[in-house]
């Protein structure tokens, strides 16, 4: 049986490694924000909490993502309820996970044609 890969408007995450990601065939260093065809860099907090303002690209534009995947690097971190509530109030679900799981989930949802965004912190060591 042969499976056809659906044409993606958004690039898939091909791989990840210490310090970056391969997205749509190109290696990119540092934390990334993916939304539709856009791949950009973002600055996650080093020690403080995540804030709503950090995710303005998800909340801007003519359409909002239905889900924001937050890849937290190697380990889980606390996600403030204020961030979750602000996104839920706009109809955006938040899924936070270590980055490897967030990357896998992103590709699965992308393959389903879901309207998603991802904010990803790179892992620090080979997984």
Coordinates of N, CA and C in Angstrom, one line a residue:
X1 N 0.8 -1.2 0.0 CA 0.0 0.0 0.0 C 0.9 1.2 0.0
X2 N 0.5 2.2 -0.8 CA 1.3 3.4 -0.9 C 0.6 4.6 -0.3
X3 N 1.3 5.4 0.5 CA 0.7 6.5 1.2 C 1.2 7.8 0.5
X4 N 0.3 8.7 0.2 CA 0.7 10.0 -0.3 C 0.9 11.0 0.8
X5 N 1.9 11.7 0.8 CA 2.1 12.8 1.8 C 1.3 14.0 1.3
X6 N 0.4 14.5 2.2 CA -0.4 15.7 1.8 C 0.5 16.9 1.6
X7 N 0.2 17.8 0.6 CA 1.0 19.0 0.4 C 0.7 19.9 1.6
X8 N 1.8 20.3 2.3 CA 1.7 21.2 3.4 C 1.9 22.6 3.0
X9 N 1.1 23.5 3.5 CA 1.3 24.9 3.3 C 2.4 25.3 4.4
X10 N 2.4 24.6 5.5 CA 3.4 24.9 6.6 C 4.5 23.8 6.4
X11 N 5.7 24.2 6.7 CA 6.8 23.2 6.6 C 6.8 22.2 7.8
X12 N 7.0 20.9 7.6 CA 7.1 20.0 8.7 C 8.4 20.2 9.5
X13 N 8.5 19.7 10.7 CA 9.7 19.6 11.4 C 10.4 18.3 11.0
X14 N 11.5 18.4 10.3 CA 12.2 17.2 9.8 C 13.0 16.5 11.0
X15 N 13.6 17.3 11.8 CA 14.4 16.8 12.9 C 14.7 17.9 13.9
X16 N 15.2 17.5 15.0 CA 15.7 18.4 16.0 C 17.0 17.9 16.6
X17 N 17.7 18.8 17.2 CA 19.0 18.4 17.9 C 19.4 19.4 18.8
X18 N 20.5 19.2 19.4 CA 21.0 20.3 20.4 C 21.1 21.6 19.7
X19 N 20.4 22.6 20.2 CA 20.5 23.9 19.7 C 19.6 24.3 18.5
X20 N 18.9 23.4 17.9 CA 18.1 23.9 16.8 C 17.2 22.8 16.2
X21 N 16.7 23.1 15.0 CA 15.7 22.3 14.3 C 15.9 22.3 12.8
X22 N 15.6 21.2 12.2 CA 15.5 21.2 10.7 C 14.1 21.3 10.3
X23 N 13.7 22.4 9.7 CA 12.3 22.7 9.3 C 12.2 22.8 7.8
X24 N 11.4 22.0 7.2 CA 11.3 22.1 5.7 C 12.6 22.0 5.0
X25 N 13.5 21.2 5.5 CA 14.8 20.9 4.9 C 15.9 21.8 5.3
X26 N 15.7 22.9 6.0 CA 16.7 23.9 6.4 C 17.0 23.8 7.9
X27 N 18.2 23.8 8.3 CA 18.6 23.8 9.7 C 18.5 25.2 10.2
X28 N 17.9 25.4 11.4 CA 17.7 26.7 12.0 C 18.1 26.6 13.5
X29 N 19.1 27.4 13.8 CA 19.5 27.5 15.2 C 18.6 28.3 16.1
X30 N 18.5 27.8 17.4 CA 17.8 28.6 18.4 C 16.3 28.3 18.5
X31 N 15.6 29.0 19.4 CA 14.2 28.8 19.6 C 13.4 29.3 18.3
X32 N 12.4 28.5 17.9 CA 11.6 28.9 16.7 C 10.1 29.0 17.0
X33 N 9.5 29.9 16.2 CA 8.1 30.0 16.2 C 7.6 29.6 14.8
X34 N 6.6 28.7 14.8 CA 6.1 28.2 13.5 C 4.6 28.5 13.4
X35 N 4.2 29.2 12.4 CA 2.8 29.5 12.2 C 2.5 29.5 10.7
X36 N 1.8 28.6 10.1 CA 1.6 28.6 8.7 C 2.9 28.4 8.0
X37 N 3.1 29.2 7.0 CA 4.3 29.1 6.2 C 5.5 29.9 6.9
X38 N 5.2 30.6 7.9 CA 6.2 31.4 8.6 C 7.0 30.6 9.6
X39 N 8.3 30.8 9.5 CA 9.2 30.2 10.5 C 10.0 31.4 11.0
X40 N 10.0 31.7 12.3 CA 10.7 32.9 12.8 C 11.3 32.5 14.2
X41 N 12.2 33.4 14.6 CA 12.9 33.1 15.9 C 12.1 33.8 17.0
X42 N 12.1 33.3 18.2 CA 11.5 34.0 19.3 C 12.4 33.8 20.5
X43 N 12.1 34.6 21.5 CA 12.9 34.6 22.7 C 12.1 34.1 23.9
X44 N 12.3 32.8 24.3 CA 11.5 32.3 25.5 C 12.2 32.8 26.8
X45 N 11.4 32.9 27.8 CA 12.0 33.3 29.1 C 13.1 32.3 29.6
X46 N 14.2 32.8 30.1 CA 15.2 31.9 30.6 C 14.8 31.3 32.0
X47 N 14.2 32.2 32.8 CA 13.9 31.7 34.2 C 12.5 32.1 34.6
X48 N 12.0 33.2 34.1 CA 10.7 33.8 34.5 C 9.6 33.0 33.8
X49 N 8.4 33.5 34.0 CA 7.2 32.8 33.5 C 7.0 33.2 32.0
X50 N 6.3 32.3 31.3 CA 5.8 32.6 30.0 C 4.6 33.6 30.1
X51 N 4.6 34.6 29.2 CA 3.5 35.6 29.2 C 2.7 35.6 27.9
X52 N 1.6 36.1 28.0 CA 0.7 36.2 26.8 C 1.4 37.0 25.7
X53 N 2.1 38.1 26.0 CA 2.8 38.9 25.1 C 3.8 38.1 24.2
X54 N 4.4 37.1 24.8 CA 5.4 36.3 24.0 C 4.8 35.6 22.9
X55 N 3.4 35.4 22.9 CA 2.7 34.7 21.9 C 1.9 35.5 21.0
X56 N 2.2 36.8 20.9 CA 1.4 37.7 20.1 C 1.2 37.3 18.6
X57 N 2.2 36.6 18.0 CA 2.0 36.2 16.6 C 0.9 35.2 16.5
X58 N 0.6 34.4 17.6 CA -0.5 33.5 17.5 C -1.9 34.2 17.5
X59 N -1.9 35.4 18.2 CA -3.1 36.1 18.4 C -3.3 37.2 17.4
X60 N -2.4 37.4 16.5 CA -2.5 38.4 15.5 C -2.9 37.8 14.1
X61 N -3.2 38.6 13.2 CA -3.6 38.1 11.9 C -5.1 37.8 11.7
X62 N -5.4 37.4 10.5 CA -6.8 37.3 10.2 C -7.4 36.0 10.8
X63 N -6.6 35.0 11.1 CA -7.0 33.8 11.7 C -6.1 33.4 12.9
X64 N -6.7 32.9 13.9 CA -5.9 32.5 15.0 C -5.8 31.0 14.9
X65 N -4.7 30.5 15.4 CA -4.4 29.0 15.5 C -5.4 28.4 16.4
X66 N -5.8 27.1 16.1 CA -6.7 26.4 17.0 C -5.9 25.8 18.2
X67 N -4.6 25.6 18.0 CA -3.8 25.0 19.0 C -2.4 25.6 19.0
X68 N -1.9 25.9 20.1 CA -0.5 26.4 20.3 C 0.3 25.3 21.0
X69 N 1.3 24.7 20.3 CA 2.1 23.7 20.9 C 3.4 24.4 21.4
X70 N 3.6 24.2 22.7 CA 4.8 24.9 23.3 C 5.8 23.8 23.7
X71 N 6.9 23.8 23.0 CA 8.0 22.8 23.2 C 8.9 23.4 24.2
X72 N 9.0 22.8 25.4 CA 9.7 23.4 26.5 C 11.2 23.0 26.7
X73 N 11.8 22.5 25.6 CA 13.2 22.0 25.7 C 13.3 20.6 26.3
X74 N 14.2 20.4 27.2 CA 14.5 19.1 27.7 C 13.5 18.7 28.8
X75 N 12.9 19.6 29.5 CA 12.1 19.3 30.7 C 10.8 20.2 30.7
X76 N 9.9 19.7 31.5 CA 8.7 20.5 31.7 C 8.9 21.7 32.5
X77 N 8.2 22.8 32.3 CA 8.2 24.0 33.1 C 6.8 24.3 33.5
X78 N 6.6 25.2 34.5 CA 5.3 25.6 34.9 C 4.8 26.6 33.8
X79 N 3.5 26.4 33.5 CA 2.8 27.3 32.6 C 1.8 28.0 33.4
X80 N 1.9 29.4 33.4 CA 1.0 30.1 34.3 C -0.5 30.0 33.7
X81 N -1.4 29.9 34.7 CA -2.8 29.8 34.3 C -3.2 31.0 33.5
X82 N -2.7 32.2 33.8 CA -3.1 33.4 33.0 C -2.8 33.2 31.5
X83 N -1.7 32.5 31.2 CA -1.4 32.3 29.7 C -2.5 31.3 29.2
X84 N -2.7 30.2 29.9 CA -3.6 29.2 29.4 C -5.0 29.9 29.2
X85 N -5.4 30.6 30.2 CA -6.8 31.3 30.2 C -6.9 32.3 29.1
X86 N -5.8 33.1 28.9 CA -5.9 34.1 27.8 C -6.0 33.4 26.4
X87 N -5.4 32.3 26.2 CA -5.5 31.6 25.0 C -6.8 30.9 24.9
X88 N -7.3 30.3 25.9 CA -8.6 29.6 25.9 C -9.7 30.6 25.6
X89 N -9.6 31.8 26.2 CA -10.6 32.9 26.0 C -10.7 33.2 24.5
X90 N -9.7 33.0 23.8 CA -9.7 33.3 22.3 C -9.9 32.1 21.5
X91 N -10.2 30.9 22.1 CA -10.5 29.7 21.4 C -9.2 28.9 21.0
X92 N -8.1 29.2 21.6 CA -6.8 28.6 21.3 C -6.5 27.6 22.4
X93 N -6.3 26.4 22.1 CA -5.8 25.4 23.0 C -4.3 25.5 23.2
X94 N -3.8 25.2 24.4 CA -2.4 25.2 24.7 C -2.0 23.8 25.1
X95 N -1.0 23.3 24.4 CA -0.4 22.0 24.7 C 1.1 22.2 25.0
X96 N 1.5 22.0 26.2 CA 2.9 22.2 26.6 C 3.5 20.8 26.8
X97 N 4.7 20.6 26.3 CA 5.4 19.3 26.4 C 6.9 19.5 26.2
X98 N 7.7 18.6 26.6 CA 9.1 18.6 26.2 C 9.2 18.7 24.7
X99 N 10.2 19.4 24.2 CA 10.3 19.6 22.8 C 10.2 18.4 21.9
X100 N 10.8 17.3 22.2 CA 10.6 16.1 21.3 C 9.2 15.7 21.1
X101 N 8.4 15.7 22.2 CA 7.0 15.4 22.1 C 6.2 16.5 21.3
X102 N 6.5 17.7 21.5 CA 5.9 18.8 20.8 C 6.1 18.7 19.3
X103 N 7.4 18.4 18.9 CA 7.7 18.2 17.5 C 6.9 17.1 16.8
X104 N 6.8 16.0 17.5 CA 6.0 14.9 17.0 C 4.5 15.3 16.8
X105 N 4.0 15.9 17.9 CA 2.6 16.3 17.8 C 2.4 17.3 16.7
X106 N 3.3 18.3 16.5 CA 3.2 19.3 15.5 C 3.0 18.6 14.1
X107 N 3.9 17.6 13.8 CA 3.8 16.9 12.5 C 2.6 16.1 12.3
X108 N 2.1 15.5 13.4 CA 0.8 14.7 13.3 C -0.3 15.7 13.0
X109 N -0.4 16.8 13.8 CA -1.5 17.7 13.5 C -1.4 18.4 12.2
X110 N -0.2 18.7 11.8 CA 0.0 19.3 10.5 C -0.5 18.3 9.4
X111 N -0.2 17.1 9.5 CA -0.6 16.0 8.6 C -2.1 15.9 8.5
X112 N -2.8 16.2 9.6 CA -4.3 16.2 9.7 C -4.9 17.5 9.1
X113 N -4.1 18.4 8.7 CA -4.6 19.7 8.2 C -5.1 20.6 9.3
X114 N -4.7 20.5 10.5 CA -5.1 21.3 11.6 C -4.4 22.7 11.5
X115 N -5.1 23.7 12.0 CA -4.5 25.1 12.0 C -3.8 25.2 13.4
X116 N -2.4 25.1 13.3 CA -1.6 25.0 14.5 C -0.5 26.1 14.5
X117 N 0.0 26.3 15.6 CA 1.2 27.1 15.8 C 2.1 26.4 16.8
X118 N 3.4 26.6 16.7 CA 4.3 26.0 17.6 C 5.4 27.0 18.1
X119 N 5.7 27.0 19.3 CA 6.8 27.8 19.9 C 7.7 26.8 20.5
X120 N 8.9 26.7 20.0 CA 9.8 25.6 20.4 C 11.1 26.0 20.9
X121 N 11.5 25.5 22.1 CA 12.8 25.7 22.7 C 13.6 24.5 22.3
X122 N 14.9 24.7 21.8 CA 15.7 23.6 21.4 C 16.1 22.7 22.6
X123 N 16.3 21.4 22.4 CA 16.9 20.6 23.4 C 18.4 20.9 23.5
X124 N 19.0 20.6 24.7 CA 20.4 20.9 24.9 C 21.3 19.7 24.6
X125 N 20.8 18.5 24.6 CA 21.6 17.3 24.3 C 20.9 16.4 23.4
X126 N 21.7 15.5 22.8 CA 21.1 14.5 21.8 C 20.1 13.7 22.6
X127 N 19.0 13.4 22.0 CA 17.9 12.6 22.6 C 18.0 11.2 22.2

